[in-house]
CSV table of C-alpha atoms in Angstrom, one decimal:
chain,number,residue,atom,x,y,z
A,1,MET,CA,-147.8,-103.6,215.2
A,2,PRO,CA,-148.6,-104.4,211.5
A,3,THR,CA,-145.8,-103.3,209.2
A,4,ARG,CA,-148.2,-101.3,207.0
A,5,VAL,CA,-149.0,-98.9,209.8
A,6,SER,CA,-147.2,-95.7,209.2
A,7,PRO,CA,-144.8,-94.3,211.8
A,8,THR,CA,-147.1,-91.3,212.4
A,9,ASP,CA,-150.0,-93.6,213.2
A,10,ARG,CA,-147.8,-95.5,215.7
A,11,ILE,CA,-147.0,-92.2,217.5
A,12,HIS,CA,-150.7,-91.4,217.5
A,13,ARG,CA,-151.5,-94.7,219.2
A,14,HIS,CA,-148.7,-94.2,221.7
A,15,ILE,CA,-150.2,-90.9,222.7
A,16,ASP,CA,-153.7,-92.5,223.0
A,17,ASP,CA,-152.2,-95.3,225.1
A,18,LEU,CA,-150.6,-92.7,227.5
A,19,PHE,CA,-154.0,-91.1,228.2
A,20,ALA,CA,-155.5,-94.5,228.9
A,21,GLN,CA,-153.0,-95.0,231.7
A,22,ASP,CA,-153.9,-94.2,235.3
A,23,ARG,CA,-151.2,-91.6,235.8
A,24,PRO,CA,-151.2,-87.9,237.0
A,25,LEU,CA,-152.4,-85.7,234.1
A,26,PRO,CA,-149.4,-83.2,234.2
A,27,GLU,CA,-147.0,-86.1,234.0
A,28,ILE,CA,-148.8,-87.6,231.0
A,29,LEU,CA,-149.0,-84.2,229.2
A,30,GLU,CA,-145.3,-83.6,229.5
A,31,GLU,CA,-144.6,-87.0,227.8
A,32,VAL,CA,-147.3,-86.1,225.2
A,33,ALA,CA,-145.5,-82.9,224.5
A,34,ARG,CA,-142.4,-84.8,223.6
A,35,LEU,CA,-144.3,-87.3,221.5
A,36,GLY,CA,-146.0,-84.3,219.9
A,37,ALA,CA,-142.6,-83.1,218.7
A,38,GLN,CA,-141.8,-86.5,217.4
A,39,LEU,CA,-145.2,-86.7,215.6
A,40,LEU,CA,-144.7,-83.3,213.9
A,41,MET,CA,-141.1,-84.0,212.9
A,42,GLN,CA,-142.2,-87.4,211.5
A,43,ALA,CA,-145.2,-85.9,209.7
A,44,ALA,CA,-142.8,-83.3,208.2
A,45,LEU,CA,-140.6,-86.0,206.8
A,46,GLU,CA,-143.6,-87.9,205.4
A,47,ALA,CA,-145.0,-84.8,203.9
A,48,GLU,CA,-141.7,-84.0,202.2
A,49,VAL,CA,-141.5,-87.5,200.7
A,50,THR,CA,-145.1,-87.1,199.4
A,51,GLU,CA,-144.2,-83.7,197.8
A,52,PHE,CA,-140.9,-85.2,196.4
A,53,LEU,CA,-142.7,-88.2,194.7
A,54,GLY,CA,-145.8,-86.1,193.8
A,55,ARG,CA,-148.3,-88.7,195.3
A,56,ASP,CA,-149.5,-90.1,198.6
A,57,ARG,CA,-148.7,-93.6,200.0
A,58,TYR,CA,-150.1,-96.4,197.9
A,59,ALA,CA,-151.0,-94.0,195.1
A,60,ARG,CA,-150.0,-95.3,191.7
A,61,ALA,CA,-147.6,-93.1,189.6
A,62,ALA,CA,-149.4,-94.0,186.4
A,63,LEU,CA,-152.7,-92.5,187.7
A,64,THR,CA,-151.1,-89.4,189.3
A,65,GLU,CA,-150.4,-86.3,187.3
A,66,ASP,CA,-146.9,-84.9,187.6
A,67,ALA,CA,-145.7,-87.9,189.6
A,68,ARG,CA,-141.9,-88.6,189.8
A,69,PRO,CA,-140.5,-92.1,189.1
A,70,GLY,CA,-139.7,-94.1,192.2
A,71,SER,CA,-141.5,-95.5,195.2
A,72,ARG,CA,-141.4,-95.8,198.9
A,73,ASN,CA,-139.3,-98.7,200.3
A,74,GLY,CA,-139.8,-98.8,204.0
A,75,TYR,CA,-138.0,-96.9,206.7
A,76,ARG,CA,-134.7,-96.6,208.4
A,77,ASP,CA,-134.5,-95.7,212.1
A,78,VAL,CA,-132.5,-92.6,212.8
A,79,THR,CA,-132.0,-90.4,215.9
A,80,VAL,CA,-132.3,-86.6,215.9
A,81,LYS,CA,-130.2,-84.9,218.5
A,82,THR,CA,-132.1,-82.0,220.0
A,83,THR,CA,-131.6,-79.6,222.9
A,84,ALA,CA,-134.2,-81.6,224.8
A,85,GLY,CA,-132.6,-84.9,224.2
A,86,PRO,CA,-132.6,-87.5,221.4
A,87,VAL,CA,-135.8,-88.1,219.3
A,88,LYS,CA,-136.2,-91.3,217.3
A,89,LEU,CA,-137.6,-90.9,213.8
A,90,ALA,CA,-138.3,-93.3,210.9
A,91,ARG,CA,-136.5,-91.9,207.9
A,92,PRO,CA,-138.4,-92.9,204.6
A,93,LYS,CA,-136.4,-94.9,202.1
A,94,LEU,CA,-137.0,-94.6,198.4
A,95,ARG,CA,-136.1,-96.7,195.3
A,96,GLY,CA,-136.2,-96.3,191.6
A,97,THR,CA,-135.8,-92.5,191.8
A,98,THR,CA,-133.9,-90.5,189.2
A,99,GLU,CA,-132.5,-88.1,191.9
A,100,ALA,CA,-131.7,-88.5,195.6
A,101,PHE,CA,-134.2,-87.3,198.2
A,102,ALA,CA,-132.8,-85.0,200.8
A,103,SER,CA,-135.0,-83.5,203.6
A,104,ARG,CA,-134.9,-79.7,203.5
A,105,LEU,CA,-135.7,-79.6,207.2
A,106,PHE,CA,-133.3,-82.2,208.5
A,107,GLY,CA,-130.7,-82.5,205.8
A,108,SER,CA,-129.5,-85.6,204.0
A,109,HIS,CA,-128.7,-87.7,207.1
A,110,VAL,CA,-131.3,-86.5,209.7
A,111,THR,CA,-128.8,-86.5,212.6
A,112,LYS,CA,-128.9,-83.0,214.2
A,113,THR,CA,-131.5,-80.3,214.6
A,114,ASN,CA,-133.0,-78.1,217.2
A,115,ALA,CA,-136.4,-78.1,215.6
A,116,LEU,CA,-138.0,-79.8,218.6
A,117,GLU,CA,-138.9,-76.6,220.4
A,118,SER,CA,-139.6,-74.8,217.1
A,119,LEU,CA,-142.2,-77.3,215.9
A,120,VAL,CA,-143.9,-77.8,219.3
A,121,ILE,CA,-144.1,-74.2,220.2
A,122,ALA,CA,-145.0,-73.0,216.7
A,123,SER,CA,-147.4,-75.7,215.8
A,124,PHE,CA,-149.1,-76.5,219.1
A,125,ILE,CA,-148.7,-73.5,221.3
A,126,ARG,CA,-148.6,-70.6,218.8
A,127,GLY,CA,-151.7,-72.0,217.1
A,128,LEU,CA,-150.8,-74.2,214.1
A,129,SER,CA,-150.1,-71.1,211.9
A,130,VAL,CA,-148.2,-71.8,208.7
A,131,ARG,CA,-146.6,-68.3,208.8
A,132,ASP,CA,-145.6,-68.9,212.5
A,133,VAL,CA,-144.0,-72.2,211.7
A,134,GLU,CA,-142.1,-70.8,208.7
A,135,ALA,CA,-140.8,-67.9,210.8
A,136,THR,CA,-139.8,-70.0,213.8
A,137,LEU,CA,-138.0,-72.6,211.7
A,138,ALA,CA,-136.1,-69.8,209.8
A,139,ASP,CA,-135.0,-68.3,213.1
A,140,ALA,CA,-134.0,-71.6,214.6
A,141,LEU,CA,-132.5,-73.4,211.6
A,142,GLY,CA,-131.6,-70.7,209.2
A,143,ASP,CA,-132.7,-70.2,205.6
A,144,GLN,CA,-130.8,-73.3,204.4
A,145,ALA,CA,-133.0,-75.6,206.4
A,146,ALA,CA,-136.3,-74.0,205.5
A,147,ILE,CA,-139.0,-76.3,204.3
A,148,SER,CA,-141.6,-75.6,201.6
A,149,LYS,CA,-144.9,-74.0,202.3
A,150,SER,CA,-146.8,-77.1,201.1
A,151,THR,CA,-144.9,-79.3,203.6
A,152,VAL,CA,-145.5,-76.8,206.5
A,153,SER,CA,-149.2,-76.4,205.5
A,154,SER,CA,-149.8,-80.2,205.4
A,155,VAL,CA,-148.3,-80.6,208.9
A,156,CYS,CA,-150.2,-77.7,210.4
A,157,GLN,CA,-153.5,-78.4,208.6
A,158,ALA,CA,-153.8,-82.0,209.8
A,159,ILE,CA,-155.0,-81.3,213.3
A,160,LYS,CA,-157.4,-78.6,212.1
A,161,ASN,CA,-159.0,-81.0,209.7
A,162,GLU,CA,-159.4,-83.6,212.6
A,163,TYR,CA,-161.1,-80.9,214.7
A,164,GLN,CA,-163.5,-79.7,212.0
A,165,GLU,CA,-164.5,-83.3,211.1
A,166,TRP,CA,-165.1,-84.0,214.8
A,167,ALA,CA,-167.2,-80.8,215.2
A,168,ARG,CA,-169.5,-81.7,212.3
A,169,ARG,CA,-170.0,-85.4,213.3
A,170,ARG,CA,-173.5,-86.7,213.9
A,171,LEU,CA,-174.5,-87.5,217.5
A,172,ASP,CA,-177.6,-89.7,216.8
A,173,ASP,CA,-175.9,-92.8,218.3
A,174,VAL,CA,-174.9,-91.1,221.5
A,175,THR,CA,-177.4,-91.6,224.4
A,176,LEU,CA,-176.4,-89.9,227.6
A,177,ASP,CA,-177.5,-90.3,231.2
A,178,TYR,CA,-175.4,-87.3,232.3
A,179,LEU,CA,-174.3,-84.2,230.4
A,180,TYR,CA,-171.7,-81.8,231.8
A,181,LEU,CA,-171.5,-78.2,230.6
A,182,ASP,CA,-168.7,-75.8,231.4
A,183,ALA,CA,-166.6,-72.9,229.9
A,184,SER,CA,-163.0,-71.9,230.1
A,185,PHE,CA,-161.6,-68.5,229.1
A,186,PHE,CA,-158.7,-67.9,226.7
A,187,ARG,CA,-157.3,-64.8,225.0
A,188,MET,CA,-157.8,-65.1,221.3
A,189,HIS,CA,-157.6,-61.6,219.8
A,190,PRO,CA,-155.2,-58.7,220.4
A,191,GLY,CA,-156.5,-56.0,222.7
A,192,SER,CA,-159.5,-58.1,223.7
A,193,PRO,CA,-160.2,-59.7,227.1
A,194,ALA,CA,-160.3,-63.5,227.5
A,195,GLU,CA,-163.2,-65.1,225.7
A,196,PRO,CA,-165.0,-68.3,226.6
A,197,VAL,CA,-164.7,-71.7,225.0
A,198,LEU,CA,-167.9,-73.7,225.7
A,199,ALA,CA,-167.5,-77.4,226.2
A,200,ALA,CA,-169.8,-80.4,226.7
A,201,TRP,CA,-169.0,-83.9,227.8
A,202,GLY,CA,-171.0,-86.7,229.3
A,203,ILE,CA,-171.5,-90.3,230.5
A,204,THR,CA,-173.4,-92.6,228.2
A,205,THR,CA,-176.0,-95.2,229.2
A,206,GLU,CA,-173.2,-97.8,229.2
A,207,GLY,CA,-171.3,-95.7,231.8
A,208,LYS,CA,-168.6,-94.6,229.2
A,209,PRO,CA,-167.2,-91.0,229.1
A,210,ALA,CA,-167.8,-89.1,225.9
A,211,PHE,CA,-166.4,-85.8,224.7
A,212,ILE,CA,-169.5,-84.2,223.0
A,213,GLY,CA,-168.9,-80.6,221.9
A,214,LEU,CA,-166.6,-77.6,221.8
A,215,ALA,CA,-167.3,-74.1,220.4
A,216,PRO,CA,-166.4,-70.5,221.0
A,217,GLY,CA,-168.9,-68.3,222.9
A,218,THR,CA,-169.4,-64.5,222.9
A,219,GLY,CA,-169.6,-64.4,226.7
A,220,GLU,CA,-171.5,-66.9,228.7
A,221,SER,CA,-174.8,-65.4,227.6
A,222,ALA,CA,-178.0,-67.3,227.2
A,223,ASP,CA,-177.8,-66.8,223.4
A,224,ALA,CA,-174.3,-68.3,223.2
A,225,TRP,CA,-175.2,-71.3,225.3
A,226,HIS,CA,-178.5,-71.8,223.5
A,227,SER,CA,-176.7,-71.7,220.1
A,228,PHE,CA,-174.2,-74.2,221.4
A,229,LEU,CA,-176.9,-76.6,222.7
A,230,GLN,CA,-179.1,-76.2,219.6
A,231,ASP,CA,-176.2,-77.3,217.4
A,232,LEU,CA,-175.8,-80.5,219.5
A,233,LYS,CA,-179.6,-81.1,219.2
A,234,ASP,CA,-179.5,-80.4,215.4
A,235,ARG,CA,-176.7,-83.1,215.1
A,236,GLY,CA,-178.9,-85.6,216.9
A,237,LEU,CA,-178.1,-85.4,220.6
A,238,ALA,CA,-181.1,-86.5,222.5
A,239,SER,CA,-182.0,-85.2,226.0
A,240,PRO,CA,-179.9,-86.6,228.9
A,241,LEU,CA,-181.4,-87.4,232.2
A,242,LEU,CA,-179.3,-84.9,234.3
A,243,ILE,CA,-177.4,-81.8,233.2
A,244,ILE,CA,-174.6,-80.7,235.5
A,245,SER,CA,-173.3,-77.1,235.3
A,246,ASP,CA,-172.4,-74.0,237.3
A,247,GLY,CA,-175.0,-71.4,238.1
A,248,ALA,CA,-174.5,-68.9,235.3
A,249,PRO,CA,-178.0,-67.5,234.6
A,250,GLY,CA,-177.5,-67.6,230.8
A,251,LEU,CA,-176.4,-71.2,230.9
A,252,ILE,CA,-179.4,-72.2,233.1
A,253,SER,CA,-181.8,-70.4,230.8
A,254,ALA,CA,-180.3,-72.2,227.8
A,255,ILE,CA,-180.5,-75.6,229.5
A,256,GLU,CA,-184.2,-75.1,230.3
A,257,GLN,CA,-185.0,-74.1,226.8
A,258,ALA,CA,-183.0,-76.8,225.0
A,259,TYR,CA,-183.7,-79.8,227.2
A,260,PRO,CA,-186.7,-78.9,229.4
A,261,ARG,CA,-187.4,-82.5,230.4
A,262,ALA,CA,-183.9,-83.1,231.9
A,263,LEU,CA,-183.2,-82.5,235.6
A,264,ARG,CA,-180.6,-79.8,236.3
A,265,GLN,CA,-177.8,-80.1,238.9
A,266,ARG,CA,-175.9,-77.0,240.1
A,267,CYS,CA,-172.3,-77.8,240.8
A,268,LEU,CA,-171.9,-78.0,244.6
A,269,ILE,CA,-168.3,-76.9,244.4
A,270,HIS,CA,-169.1,-73.7,242.5
A,271,ARG,CA,-172.0,-73.0,245.0
A,272,ALA,CA,-169.6,-73.4,247.9
A,273,ARG,CA,-167.2,-70.9,246.4
A,274,ASN,CA,-170.1,-68.4,245.9
A,275,ILE,CA,-171.2,-68.8,249.6
A,276,LEU,CA,-167.7,-68.5,251.1
A,277,ALA,CA,-167.0,-65.4,249.0
A,278,LYS,CA,-169.7,-63.7,251.2
A,279,ILE,CA,-168.2,-64.9,254.5
A,280,PRO,CA,-165.4,-63.3,256.5
A,281,ALA,CA,-162.1,-65.1,256.3
A,282,GLY,CA,-162.2,-66.0,260.0
A,283,MET,CA,-165.5,-67.8,259.7
A,284,GLN,CA,-165.1,-69.5,256.3
A,285,ALA,CA,-163.8,-72.8,257.7
A,286,GLU,CA,-166.8,-73.2,260.0
A,287,VAL,CA,-169.3,-72.3,257.3
A,288,LYS,CA,-167.5,-74.6,254.8
A,289,ASP,CA,-167.8,-77.6,257.2
A,290,ALA,CA,-171.4,-76.9,257.8
A,291,TYR,CA,-172.1,-76.7,254.1
A,292,TRP,CA,-170.5,-80.0,253.2
A,293,LYS,CA,-172.2,-81.7,256.2
A,294,ILE,CA,-175.5,-81.0,254.5
A,295,PHE,CA,-174.6,-83.4,251.7
A,296,ASP,CA,-173.0,-86.1,253.9
A,297,ILE,CA,-175.4,-89.0,253.5
A,298,GLU,CA,-173.2,-91.9,254.4
A,299,GLU,CA,-174.9,-92.4,257.7
A,300,LEU,CA,-178.4,-92.3,256.2
A,301,LYS,CA,-180.0,-95.5,255.0
A,302,THR,CA,-182.4,-93.7,252.7
A,303,PRO,CA,-182.2,-94.8,249.1
A,304,PRO,CA,-181.9,-92.3,246.3
A,305,GLY,CA,-185.2,-90.6,245.5
A,306,PRO,CA,-187.7,-87.9,246.6
A,307,LYS,CA,-187.4,-88.9,250.3
A,308,LEU,CA,-183.6,-88.4,250.3
A,309,VAL,CA,-184.1,-85.0,248.5
A,310,GLU,CA,-186.6,-84.0,251.3
A,311,ILE,CA,-184.0,-84.8,254.0
A,312,ILE,CA,-181.3,-82.7,252.4
A,313,ASP,CA,-183.8,-79.8,251.7
A,314,ALA,CA,-184.5,-79.8,255.4
A,315,ARG,CA,-180.8,-79.6,256.2
A,316,ILE,CA,-180.4,-76.6,253.8
A,317,SER,CA,-183.2,-74.8,255.5
A,318,GLU,CA,-181.7,-75.6,258.9
A,319,MET,CA,-178.3,-74.1,258.0
A,320,ALA,CA,-179.9,-71.1,256.4
A,321,ALA,CA,-181.9,-70.4,259.7
A,322,ARG,CA,-178.7,-70.8,261.8
A,323,TYR,CA,-176.6,-68.3,259.8
A,324,SER,CA,-179.1,-66.0,258.1
A,325,ALA,CA,-179.1,-63.3,260.9
A,326,THR,CA,-175.3,-63.0,260.7
A,327,TYR,CA,-174.6,-63.7,257.0
A,328,PRO,CA,-177.9,-63.0,255.1
A,329,SER,CA,-176.3,-62.6,251.7
A,330,ALA,CA,-174.5,-65.9,252.0
A,331,MET,CA,-177.6,-67.8,253.1
A,332,LYS,CA,-179.6,-66.2,250.3
A,333,CYS,CA,-177.0,-67.6,248.0
A,334,LEU,CA,-177.5,-71.1,249.6
A,335,THR,CA,-181.3,-71.1,249.4
A,336,THR,CA,-181.7,-69.6,245.9
A,337,ASP,CA,-182.4,-72.4,243.5
A,338,ALA,CA,-181.9,-74.9,246.3
A,339,GLU,CA,-183.7,-77.6,244.2
A,340,GLY,CA,-180.8,-77.4,241.8
A,341,LEU,CA,-178.4,-78.6,244.6
A,342,THR,CA,-180.3,-81.9,245.2
A,343,ALA,CA,-181.3,-83.2,241.8
A,344,TYR,CA,-178.3,-85.7,241.8
A,345,LEU,CA,-179.8,-87.4,244.9
A,346,ARG,CA,-182.5,-89.0,242.7
A,347,PHE,CA,-179.8,-90.9,240.8
A,348,PRO,CA,-177.8,-94.0,241.8
A,349,ALA,CA,-175.8,-93.5,245.0
A,350,GLU,CA,-172.6,-94.9,243.3
A,351,HIS,CA,-172.7,-92.0,240.9
A,352,HIS,CA,-173.1,-89.2,243.4
A,353,HIS,CA,-169.4,-88.4,243.8
A,354,ARG,CA,-169.3,-87.6,240.0
A,355,THR,CA,-172.7,-86.1,239.4
A,356,ARG,CA,-172.8,-83.4,242.1
A,357,HIS,CA,-170.2,-81.2,240.6
A,358,SER,CA,-169.1,-80.1,237.1
A,359,ASN,CA,-165.3,-80.5,237.6
A,360,PHE,CA,-165.2,-83.5,235.4
A,361,ILE,CA,-162.3,-82.1,233.3
A,362,GLU,CA,-161.3,-79.1,235.4
A,363,ARG,CA,-157.7,-80.3,235.6
A,364,THR,CA,-157.5,-80.7,231.9
A,365,PHE,CA,-158.9,-77.2,231.3
A,366,GLY,CA,-156.4,-75.9,233.9
A,367,GLU,CA,-153.5,-77.6,232.2
A,368,THR,CA,-154.5,-76.2,228.8
A,369,ARG,CA,-154.7,-72.7,230.3
A,370,ARG,CA,-151.3,-73.1,232.0
A,371,ARG,CA,-149.7,-73.9,228.7
A,372,VAL,CA,-151.3,-71.1,226.9
A,373,LYS,CA,-150.5,-68.5,229.6
A,374,VAL,CA,-146.8,-68.5,228.7
A,375,ILE,CA,-147.6,-66.9,225.2
A,376,GLY,CA,-150.2,-64.5,226.4
A,377,ARG,CA,-152.7,-65.1,223.7
A,378,LEU,CA,-153.5,-67.4,220.8
A,379,PRO,CA,-153.5,-66.0,217.3
A,380,GLY,CA,-157.2,-66.3,216.7
A,381,GLU,CA,-160.3,-68.3,217.4
A,382,THR,CA,-159.4,-71.3,215.1
A,383,SER,CA,-156.0,-71.7,216.7
A,384,CYS,CA,-157.5,-71.6,220.2
A,385,LEU,CA,-160.2,-74.1,219.4
A,386,THR,CA,-157.7,-76.4,217.7
A,387,LEU,CA,-155.3,-76.4,220.6
A,388,VAL,CA,-158.0,-76.9,223.3
A,389,TRP,CA,-159.7,-79.6,221.3
A,390,ALA,CA,-156.4,-81.4,220.7
A,391,VAL,CA,-155.7,-81.6,224.4
A,392,LEU,CA,-159.2,-82.5,225.5
A,393,ASP,CA,-159.7,-85.1,222.7
A,394,ARG,CA,-156.6,-87.0,223.7
A,395,ALA,CA,-157.3,-86.6,227.4
A,396,SER,CA,-160.9,-87.8,227.1
A,397,ARG,CA,-159.7,-91.2,226.0
A,398,GLY,CA,-158.3,-91.6,229.5
A,399,TRP,CA,-161.3,-90.4,231.4
A,400,ARG,CA,-162.9,-92.8,233.9
A,401,GLY,CA,-166.5,-93.8,233.3
A,402,LEU,CA,-169.1,-94.8,235.9
A,403,THR,CA,-169.9,-98.2,237.4
A,404,MET,CA,-173.3,-99.4,236.3
A,405,THR,CA,-174.8,-101.8,238.9
A,406,ALA,CA,-178.1,-103.7,238.4
A,407,ASP,CA,-179.9,-101.5,240.9
A,408,GLY,CA,-178.5,-98.4,239.4
A,409,LEU,CA,-179.5,-99.4,235.9
A,410,ARG,CA,-183.1,-100.1,237.0
A,411,LEU,CA,-183.2,-96.6,238.7
A,412,LEU,CA,-181.9,-94.9,235.6
A,413,GLN,CA,-184.4,-96.8,233.4
A,414,ASP,CA,-187.2,-95.7,235.7
A,415,LEU,CA,-186.0,-92.1,235.5
A,416,ARG,CA,-185.8,-92.2,231.8
A,417,ARG,CA,-189.3,-93.5,231.5
A,418,SER,CA,-190.7,-90.8,233.9
A,419,LEU,CA,-188.7,-87.9,232.6
A,420,LEU,CA,-188.3,-88.5,228.9
A,421,GLU,CA,-190.9,-91.1,228.0
A,422,PRO,CA,-194.0,-90.2,230.0
A,423,PRO,CA,-197.2,-91.9,228.9
A,424,ALA,CA,-199.3,-89.8,226.6
A,425,GLN,CA,-202.4,-88.3,228.2
A,426,LEU,CA,-205.7,-89.8,227.0
A,427,ARG,CA,-208.1,-87.2,225.6
A,428,PRO,CA,-211.3,-87.2,227.7
A,429,ARG,CA,-214.2,-88.8,225.8
A,430,THR,CA,-217.2,-86.7,225.0
A,431,VAL,CA,-220.8,-87.6,224.2
A,432,THR,CA,-220.1,-87.0,220.5
A,433,ASP,CA,-217.2,-89.5,220.6
A,434,ALA,CA,-219.3,-92.2,222.1
A,435,GLN,CA,-220.8,-95.1,220.1
A,436,PRO,CA,-224.5,-95.7,220.1
A,437,GLU,CA,-224.1,-98.8,222.2
A,438,ASP,CA,-222.5,-96.8,224.9
A,439,HIS,CA,-225.8,-94.9,225.4
A,440,PRO,CA,-228.7,-97.3,224.9
A,441,GLU,CA,-231.3,-94.7,226.0
A,442,THR,CA,-230.3,-92.6,222.9
A,443,VAL,CA,-230.8,-95.6,220.7
A,444,ARG,CA,-234.2,-96.2,222.1
A,445,ALA,CA,-235.2,-92.6,221.6
A,446,THR,CA,-234.1,-92.7,218.0
A,447,ALA,CA,-236.0,-95.8,217.3
């Protein structure tokens, strides 16, 4: 690690490396929570030094108004004893100052504090609120250990700025084969029910995962989803080949308006839940087995394409005929928008296990909801989005992509040409468009 890399950047990289490991997500998030505490405490120290000197790292005192004499002179490793165990920090060293620097949060020696829970809960869970951080630190450490508003604000604002920059970035250089759309509900406002956070992620033409968009939604209405997708288009996101989602009517309507050329796949897992909800408990196992056998194509030798879709359509009709007399509502659910259940069968077979459902980051959403549940609600929309984005952004760096084989790439290229780049229709030629040599009898008559 280069010596010029700051301790906070090292912690950031450690967090990113964790998500790149093939480990269970809950286990990773627990370790990230501890690193998050270390990151916030280290950032608080760095911010206090910046405030003390009156300038950022590498900023020259002569060019900075109200700067104090002195400069940074490396770091000294120290250990903070917390109720959750020791946390290692890099205490900044200064030289050439006219007065000694003492951290108002950790004291002169940075050896003992219980700010771990305070900073993590206040800054990440309670929504990165400056007022919350100040109140929690005062309760935990007492007024003598309080830090200034500017220090608290700089620590709390950093992740908000990251999210806002990410939410405004251009997407012209992102070309997707697959786009996944989903929503998760969080309580953001007092006295209000849970509200949706809309999310988009996908797989690029290189097979790499990409976290695309995140925004609040006023219900999963067509208008909310259309506004969300229109923002992605306005920032340069071109049409994908396949869009995978659940069957919410508003979402489907928005997809068809925003990206009419893309194929649309309804999540098979969501559809299974919808069907089983209309089946008595004693028969659910049988119907569930029958449903998933429809999409079992391992024994078939048919390659992806219209012929395979035709075979699965026949299986859907067969199951509907078998159970329609006993469970008409469930079978109506199965056959409604049946073409949306088979779109993935036109794509490479090695991708089917990831493109037939929208549960790409369901575990991550679930982990986020579990952490938020302990506090009841988040203090506002910005706090909620910041927390959800922070978790998903770090988690997305560990998502697995898709294998791109030579046959699969050819199939995807063919689909791209047929769906998104169809040849322009030639305008029929009329007699007035024709040249005289095309109609010699006309020339002779004129002569």
